[in-house]
Each structure stands twice: as C-alpha cells, then as structure tokens.
Short mmCIF file of C-alpha atoms in Angstrom, two decimals:
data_model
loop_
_atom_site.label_atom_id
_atom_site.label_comp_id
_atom_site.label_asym_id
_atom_site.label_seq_id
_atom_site.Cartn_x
_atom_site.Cartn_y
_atom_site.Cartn_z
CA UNK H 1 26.55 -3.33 10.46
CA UNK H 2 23.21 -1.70 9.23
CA UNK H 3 22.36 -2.30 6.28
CA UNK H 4 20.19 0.27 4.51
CA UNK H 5 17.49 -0.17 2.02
CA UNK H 6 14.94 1.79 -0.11
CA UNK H 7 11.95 2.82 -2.71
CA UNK H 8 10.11 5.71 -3.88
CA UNK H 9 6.70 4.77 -3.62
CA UNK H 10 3.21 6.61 -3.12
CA UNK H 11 4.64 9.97 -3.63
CA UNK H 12 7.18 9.44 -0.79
CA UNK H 13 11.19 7.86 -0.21
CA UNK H 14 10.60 4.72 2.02
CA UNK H 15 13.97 3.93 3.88
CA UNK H 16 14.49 1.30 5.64
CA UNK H 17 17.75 0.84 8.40
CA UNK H 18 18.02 -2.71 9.69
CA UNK H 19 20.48 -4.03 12.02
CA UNK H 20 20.87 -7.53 13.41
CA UNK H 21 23.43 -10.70 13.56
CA UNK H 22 22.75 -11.74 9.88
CA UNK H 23 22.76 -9.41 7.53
CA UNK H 24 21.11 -11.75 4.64
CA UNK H 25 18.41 -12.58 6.66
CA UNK H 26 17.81 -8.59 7.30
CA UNK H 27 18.45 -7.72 3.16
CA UNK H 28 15.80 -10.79 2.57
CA UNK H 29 13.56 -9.47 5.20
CA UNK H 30 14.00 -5.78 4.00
CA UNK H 31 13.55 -6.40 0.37
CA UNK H 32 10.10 -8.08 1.33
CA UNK H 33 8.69 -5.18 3.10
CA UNK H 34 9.86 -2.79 -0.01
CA UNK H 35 7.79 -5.41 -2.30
CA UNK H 36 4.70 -5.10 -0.10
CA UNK H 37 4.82 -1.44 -0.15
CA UNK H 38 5.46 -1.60 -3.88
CA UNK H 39 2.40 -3.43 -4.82
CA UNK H 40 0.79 -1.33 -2.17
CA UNK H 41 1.39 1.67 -4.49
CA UNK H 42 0.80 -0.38 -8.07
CA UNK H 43 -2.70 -1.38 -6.51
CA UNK H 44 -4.27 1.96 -4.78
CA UNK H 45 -2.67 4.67 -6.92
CA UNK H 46 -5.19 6.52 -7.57
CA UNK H 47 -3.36 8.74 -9.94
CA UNK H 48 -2.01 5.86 -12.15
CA UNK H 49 -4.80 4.62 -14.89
CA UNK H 50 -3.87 1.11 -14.64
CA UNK H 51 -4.29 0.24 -11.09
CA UNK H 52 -7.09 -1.40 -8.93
CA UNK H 53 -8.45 1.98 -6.96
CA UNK H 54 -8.57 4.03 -10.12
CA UNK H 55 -10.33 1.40 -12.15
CA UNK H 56 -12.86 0.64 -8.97
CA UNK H 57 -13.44 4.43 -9.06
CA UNK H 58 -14.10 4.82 -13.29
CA UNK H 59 -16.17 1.75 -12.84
CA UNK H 60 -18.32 2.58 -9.59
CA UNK H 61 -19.99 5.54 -11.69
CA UNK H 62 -21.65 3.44 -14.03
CA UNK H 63 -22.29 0.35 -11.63
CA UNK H 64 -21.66 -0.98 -7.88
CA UNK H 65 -17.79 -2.93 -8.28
CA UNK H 66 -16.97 -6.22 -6.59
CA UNK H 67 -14.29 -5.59 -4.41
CA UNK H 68 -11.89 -8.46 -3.59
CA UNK H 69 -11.33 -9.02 0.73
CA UNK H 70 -7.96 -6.66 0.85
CA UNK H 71 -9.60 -3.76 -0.98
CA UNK H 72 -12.92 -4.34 1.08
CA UNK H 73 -10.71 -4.51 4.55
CA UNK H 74 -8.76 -1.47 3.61
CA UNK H 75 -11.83 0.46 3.06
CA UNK H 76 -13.32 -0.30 5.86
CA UNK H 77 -10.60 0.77 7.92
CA UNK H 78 -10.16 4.14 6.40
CA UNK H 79 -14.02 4.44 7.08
CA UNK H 80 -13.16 3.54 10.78
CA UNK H 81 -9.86 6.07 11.30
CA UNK H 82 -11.98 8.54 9.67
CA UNK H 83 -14.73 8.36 12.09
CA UNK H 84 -12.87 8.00 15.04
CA UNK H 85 -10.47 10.96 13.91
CA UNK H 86 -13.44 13.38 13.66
CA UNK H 87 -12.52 13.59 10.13
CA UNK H 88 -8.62 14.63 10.66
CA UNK H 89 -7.88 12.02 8.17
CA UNK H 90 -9.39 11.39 5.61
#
C-alpha cells in the first residue's frame, strides 16, 4: 500500500507517493526527503528575512560574503544551467 506524504515548501505542495515491501522504511525514507526540502526552503528563501540567501544578499551590498561549500556549489550550478539554457532559466 502507498503511502503518501507531504509539505508546502518554496511557494509550492511537495507530494510524495511511495510504494514498497516496508512501509516504515518508506515513511522514514519519505519524511527525510520532506526535511531536506524543508531546510532547502528555511536556507534560500529569499523572501523570508531570516534566512541564509536573503542575509548573503543585504550583506553583499556593503561587502563581498563568505559563502559556506553548499551555498558556493549551488551557485555555481545555477551559473552553469543558466549558461547552458541560453538564459531560459534563470
């Protein structure tokens, strides 16, 4: 039986419908992929004052920010998929 799971996160409804032999192992599994994707949100909302892109983007006026190796990654990648999209995302 499938067991179903979800969060509202980064403007969006994330569901999640899992199905295998052992159903705790799935909830455990699911509930850990809903907690990445929470902190995802907590960290690079950019509309929410108290997390980590908004306060790299107040502080970056005034002087260059330190960016920890997750943030720089990230970045970097967006910088790459917007290049190689010709700019469709961005």
């Amino acid at each position: 039986m499938p067991i179903t799971l979800a969060a509202n996160a980064m403007g969006t409804r994330f569901e999640l419908v899992l199905s295998d032999a052992d159903p705790h192992r799935l909830r455990a599994v699911g509930e850990l992929a809903l907690r990445e994707i929470t902190e995802c949100h907590e960290r690079f909302n950019l509309f929410d004052p108290g997390s980590w892109l908004n306060t790299i983007n107040r502080r970056a006026y005034d002087a260059p920010v330190v960016l920890d190796d997750l943030t720089y990654q990230l970045l970097e990648l967006c910088q790459r998929v917007h290049t190689d999209s010709g700019g469709a995302f961005d």
